[in-house]
Tab-separated table of C-alpha atoms in Angstrom:
chain	number	residue	atom	x	y	z
R	3	ALA	CA	253.666	-22.649	37.166
R	4	GLN	CA	253.599	-20.206	34.514
R	5	SER	CA	253.776	-16.402	35.333
R	6	VAL	CA	254.399	-13.197	33.358
R	7	ALA	CA	255.676	-9.678	34.837
R	8	GLN	CA	255.158	-6.383	33.545
R	9	PRO	CA	257.399	-4.383	35.888
R	10	GLU	CA	255.955	-0.679	34.895
R	11	ASP	CA	252.515	0.069	35.324
R	12	GLN	CA	252.883	3.107	33.038
R	13	VAL	CA	255.127	4.026	30.217
R	14	ASN	CA	255.455	7.630	28.944
R	15	VAL	CA	257.065	8.703	25.823
R	16	ALA	CA	257.030	11.568	23.224
R	17	GLU	CA	255.805	11.192	19.786
R	18	GLY	CA	258.228	10.103	17.439
R	19	ASN	CA	260.571	8.591	20.025
R	20	PRO	CA	261.283	4.852	20.317
R	21	LEU	CA	259.362	3.269	22.788
R	22	THR	CA	260.083	-0.159	24.986
R	23	VAL	CA	257.324	-1.908	27.307
R	24	LYS	CA	258.966	-4.638	29.143
R	25	CYS	CA	257.827	-8.242	29.741
R	26	THR	CA	259.525	-11.194	31.429
R	27	TYR	CA	258.044	-14.592	31.907
R	28	SER	CA	258.547	-17.972	33.913
R	29	VAL	CA	257.623	-21.329	32.345
R	30	SER	CA	259.001	-24.778	33.145
R	31	GLY	CA	259.331	-25.467	29.360
R	32	ASN	CA	259.745	-23.450	26.058
R	33	PRO	CA	257.253	-20.581	25.971
R	34	TYR	CA	254.889	-19.281	23.420
R	35	LEU	CA	254.630	-15.663	23.918
R	36	PHE	CA	252.240	-12.886	22.902
R	37	TRP	CA	251.491	-9.129	23.027
R	38	TYR	CA	247.885	-7.703	23.021
R	39	VAL	CA	246.746	-4.287	23.078
R	40	GLN	CA	243.397	-2.860	24.659
R	41	TYR	CA	241.684	0.397	24.041
R	42	PRO	CA	239.247	1.902	26.030
R	43	ASN	CA	235.960	-0.200	26.181
R	44	ARG	CA	237.437	-2.665	23.647
R	45	GLY	CA	238.590	-6.292	23.772
R	46	LEU	CA	241.994	-7.403	23.579
R	47	GLN	CA	243.811	-7.353	19.870
R	48	PHE	CA	246.460	-9.252	19.144
R	49	LEU	CA	249.782	-7.711	18.158
R	50	LEU	CA	252.330	-10.286	17.582
R	51	LYS	CA	253.692	-13.480	19.030
R	52	TYR	CA	256.622	-15.731	19.258
R	53	ILE	CA	256.449	-19.194	18.710
R	54	THR	CA	259.883	-20.561	17.519
R	55	GLY	CA	262.659	-19.207	15.192
R	56	ASP	CA	263.875	-15.621	14.609
R	57	ASN	CA	264.293	-13.748	18.145
R	58	LEU	CA	262.948	-10.567	16.455
R	59	VAL	CA	259.265	-10.810	15.724
R	60	LYS	CA	257.348	-8.285	13.805
R	61	GLY	CA	253.705	-7.420	14.430
R	62	SER	CA	250.740	-5.226	13.572
R	63	TYR	CA	251.036	-1.249	13.487
R	64	GLY	CA	255.115	-1.337	13.320
R	65	PHE	CA	255.418	-3.088	16.817
R	66	GLU	CA	258.096	-5.549	17.247
R	67	ALA	CA	259.528	-7.717	20.196
R	68	GLU	CA	262.624	-9.382	20.942
R	69	PHE	CA	262.691	-12.782	22.479
R	70	ASN	CA	265.539	-13.474	24.954
R	71	LYS	CA	265.873	-16.931	26.321
R	72	SER	CA	268.615	-16.154	28.797
R	73	GLN	CA	267.045	-13.014	30.249
R	74	THR	CA	263.499	-15.123	30.047
R	75	SER	CA	262.182	-11.689	28.577
R	76	PHE	CA	260.019	-10.495	25.666
R	77	HIS	CA	260.248	-6.687	25.538
R	78	LEU	CA	257.746	-4.754	23.274
R	79	LYS	CA	259.275	-2.071	21.139
R	80	LYS	CA	258.491	0.455	18.440
R	81	PRO	CA	260.932	2.797	16.438
R	82	SER	CA	258.697	5.747	16.561
R	83	ALA	CA	255.526	6.169	18.877
R	84	LEU	CA	252.439	7.764	17.538
R	85	VAL	CA	249.695	9.256	20.101
R	86	SER	CA	247.280	6.528	18.695
R	87	ASP	CA	249.490	3.843	20.338
R	88	SER	CA	248.547	5.322	23.780
R	89	ALA	CA	246.617	2.076	25.170
R	90	LEU	CA	246.836	-0.626	27.837
R	91	TYR	CA	249.485	-3.653	26.599
R	92	PHE	CA	249.617	-6.820	28.048
R	93	CYS	CA	252.007	-9.579	27.556
R	94	ALA	CA	251.123	-13.318	27.779
R	95	VAL	CA	252.711	-16.617	27.872
R	96	ARG	CA	251.741	-20.210	27.373
R	97	ASP	CA	254.176	-23.339	28.226
R	98	MET	CA	254.930	-24.809	24.629
R	99	GLY	CA	254.958	-28.225	26.617
R	100	GLN	CA	251.407	-28.170	27.558
R	101	ALA	CA	249.180	-28.224	24.665
R	102	GLY	CA	245.994	-26.658	24.953
R	103	THR	CA	246.643	-24.811	28.119
R	104	ALA	CA	245.210	-21.017	28.444
R	105	LEU	CA	247.393	-17.906	28.090
R	106	ILE	CA	248.551	-16.330	31.586
R	107	PHE	CA	248.653	-12.559	31.100
R	108	GLY	CA	250.752	-9.867	33.082
R	109	LYS	CA	248.849	-6.980	34.725
R	110	GLY	CA	249.403	-4.691	31.882
R	111	THR	CA	251.355	-1.628	30.981
R	112	THR	CA	249.547	1.686	30.301
R	113	LEU	CA	251.370	3.622	27.309
R	114	SER	CA	251.117	7.152	27.119
R	115	VAL	CA	252.222	8.918	23.928
R	116	SER	CA	252.480	12.795	24.173
R	117	SER	CA	252.363	15.071	21.280
J	28	GLU	CA	235.212	-13.719	9.129
J	29	ALA	CA	232.835	-12.805	12.095
J	30	GLY	CA	234.358	-11.967	15.430
J	31	VAL	CA	233.671	-13.263	18.951
J	32	ALA	CA	230.156	-12.103	19.822
J	33	GLN	CA	229.390	-11.209	23.401
J	34	SER	CA	226.161	-9.694	25.377
J	35	PRO	CA	225.342	-7.738	27.021
J	36	ARG	CA	228.215	-5.047	26.713
J	37	TYR	CA	227.190	-3.555	30.035
J	38	LYS	CA	225.174	-4.742	33.047
J	39	ILE	CA	224.546	-3.052	36.601
J	40	ILE	CA	223.092	-5.074	39.289
J	41	GLU	CA	222.715	-5.198	43.137
J	42	LYS	CA	224.932	-7.449	45.223
J	43	ARG	CA	223.047	-10.870	45.760
J	44	GLN	CA	221.425	-10.616	42.406
J	45	SER	CA	222.358	-13.074	39.535
J	46	VAL	CA	223.574	-12.140	36.178
J	47	ALA	CA	224.392	-14.086	33.079
J	48	PHE	CA	226.610	-13.408	30.105
J	49	TRP	CA	226.533	-14.940	26.586
J	50	CYS	CA	229.323	-15.723	24.141
J	51	ASN	CA	229.129	-16.919	20.422
J	52	PRO	CA	232.745	-17.869	19.465
J	53	ILE	CA	234.058	-17.837	16.180
J	54	SER	CA	232.757	-20.720	13.768
J	55	GLY	CA	234.943	-23.781	14.113
J	56	HIS	CA	236.772	-22.608	16.963
J	57	ALA	CA	236.666	-25.605	19.475
J	58	THR	CA	238.218	-23.808	22.495
J	59	LEU	CA	236.414	-21.275	24.135
J	60	TYR	CA	237.730	-19.324	27.348
J	61	TRP	CA	236.178	-16.851	29.906
J	62	TYR	CA	238.512	-14.488	31.257
J	63	GLN	CA	237.861	-11.771	34.219
J	64	GLN	CA	239.413	-8.900	33.870
J	65	ILE	CA	239.358	-6.792	37.214
J	66	LEU	CA	240.220	-2.855	36.769
J	67	GLY	CA	243.957	-2.426	36.882
J	68	GLN	CA	244.897	-6.121	36.672
J	69	GLY	CA	245.386	-8.608	33.920
J	70	PRO	CA	242.987	-11.053	32.522
J	71	LYS	CA	242.482	-13.950	34.694
J	72	LEU	CA	241.182	-17.267	33.440
J	73	LEU	CA	237.955	-18.427	34.822
J	74	ILE	CA	237.181	-21.506	32.751
J	75	GLN	CA	238.334	-23.175	29.403
J	76	PHE	CA	236.170	-25.453	27.207
J	77	GLN	CA	237.361	-27.851	24.509
J	78	ASN	CA	234.002	-28.134	22.401
J	79	ASN	CA	231.490	-29.052	25.148
J	80	GLY	CA	233.903	-30.232	27.760
J	81	VAL	CA	235.613	-28.357	30.680
J	82	VAL	CA	239.310	-28.253	30.326
J	83	ASP	CA	240.258	-26.053	33.110
J	84	ASP	CA	238.035	-24.522	35.791
J	85	SER	CA	240.463	-24.464	38.559
J	86	GLN	CA	240.198	-20.576	39.157
J	87	LEU	CA	236.484	-20.555	38.868
J	88	PRO	CA	234.638	-19.642	42.297
J	89	LYS	CA	232.256	-22.460	41.786
J	90	ASP	CA	230.179	-21.489	44.894
J	91	ARG	CA	228.959	-18.631	43.033
J	92	PHE	CA	230.147	-18.987	39.354
J	93	SER	CA	229.013	-21.590	36.834
J	94	ALA	CA	229.408	-21.899	32.807
J	95	GLU	CA	228.083	-24.310	30.272
J	96	ARG	CA	228.835	-24.717	26.696
J	97	LEU	CA	225.945	-26.785	25.417
J	98	LYS	CA	226.430	-28.350	21.833
J	99	GLY	CA	230.107	-26.974	21.804
J	100	VAL	CA	229.245	-23.368	20.463
J	101	ASP	CA	227.714	-20.767	22.538
J	102	SER	CA	228.600	-20.453	26.071
J	103	THR	CA	226.780	-18.882	29.311
J	104	LEU	CA	228.580	-17.820	32.238
J	105	LYS	CA	226.464	-17.098	35.343
J	106	ILE	CA	227.041	-15.512	38.578
J	107	GLN	CA	224.721	-16.143	41.590
J	108	PRO	CA	224.614	-14.485	43.967
J	109	ALA	CA	226.908	-11.669	42.892
J	110	LYS	CA	229.472	-9.867	45.290
J	111	LEU	CA	230.637	-6.262	44.974
J	112	GLU	CA	234.119	-7.622	44.369
J	113	ASP	CA	232.798	-9.382	40.986
J	114	SER	CA	232.610	-6.072	39.349
J	115	ALA	CA	235.046	-6.437	36.254
J	116	VAL	CA	234.856	-7.152	32.642
J	117	TYR	CA	234.329	-10.687	31.553
J	118	LEU	CA	235.974	-11.388	28.283
J	119	CYS	CA	235.261	-14.435	26.089
J	120	ALA	CA	237.656	-15.654	23.634
J	121	SER	CA	237.918	-18.446	21.333
J	122	SER	CA	240.608	-20.547	19.240
J	123	LEU	CA	241.352	-23.585	17.269
J	124	TRP	CA	242.425	-26.608	19.666
J	125	GLY	CA	245.910	-26.633	20.058
J	126	ASP	CA	246.549	-23.523	18.087
J	127	ARG	CA	249.963	-21.886	18.629
J	128	GLY	CA	248.511	-18.636	17.828
J	129	GLY	CA	246.809	-16.150	19.884
J	130	TYR	CA	243.212	-16.085	20.725
J	131	THR	CA	240.414	-13.802	19.298
J	132	PHE	CA	238.742	-11.961	22.018
J	133	GLY	CA	234.985	-10.569	22.153
J	134	SER	CA	234.559	-6.805	23.313
J	135	GLY	CA	233.758	-7.960	26.550
J	136	THR	CA	230.823	-7.323	29.234
J	137	ARG	CA	231.451	-4.751	31.916
J	138	LEU	CA	229.557	-5.822	34.965
J	139	THR	CA	229.094	-3.432	38.093
J	140	VAL	CA	227.766	-4.745	41.195
J	141	VAL	CA	226.291	-2.225	43.764
């Protein structure tokens, strides 16, 4: 069965500092991995995805994520955090070998960036 | 392109009442999903449609929840009767079939059951 773990409920960083939001996954086959962001009273917005190829994926708003197969991780990173990055972040996975299956989401991590 | 439309945005009902949510996906997206997001949790899949057929409804509480996608476009999710624990945001999303990309989500309907 597929699963996603986001071990931190909240991550606090100061503006201008680098940020990391952690995600580990479990699938029986090869994974499709995604990060979404949710602002208050809004739907989920796509940030980036890993399908295949380069392990470092670049996405929207300066975010990037690194796929590590041996550690089954897909951590979200940004070199310099902005106050406007404060939001709820979700990691999601789909098993590449099961075409058409739905995304499984983690429980989410609240990112708080202080000025 | 227009996004995924959902209505209503907010709904407050008493327990044991019924409620319905509506979703209009992006034009041409064959796959439609309904997710339930309880406060403090990640979205949980309720049902997945491919055109007007059900692909996965294994996590749909079928004694009280029902969903349909007539004509393979719009979809309606219904709860009857509602329980307090149904208070959540109900998210609709759509994608192309077999799409290796992500979904496009609507803004959701926030349901409060009192």
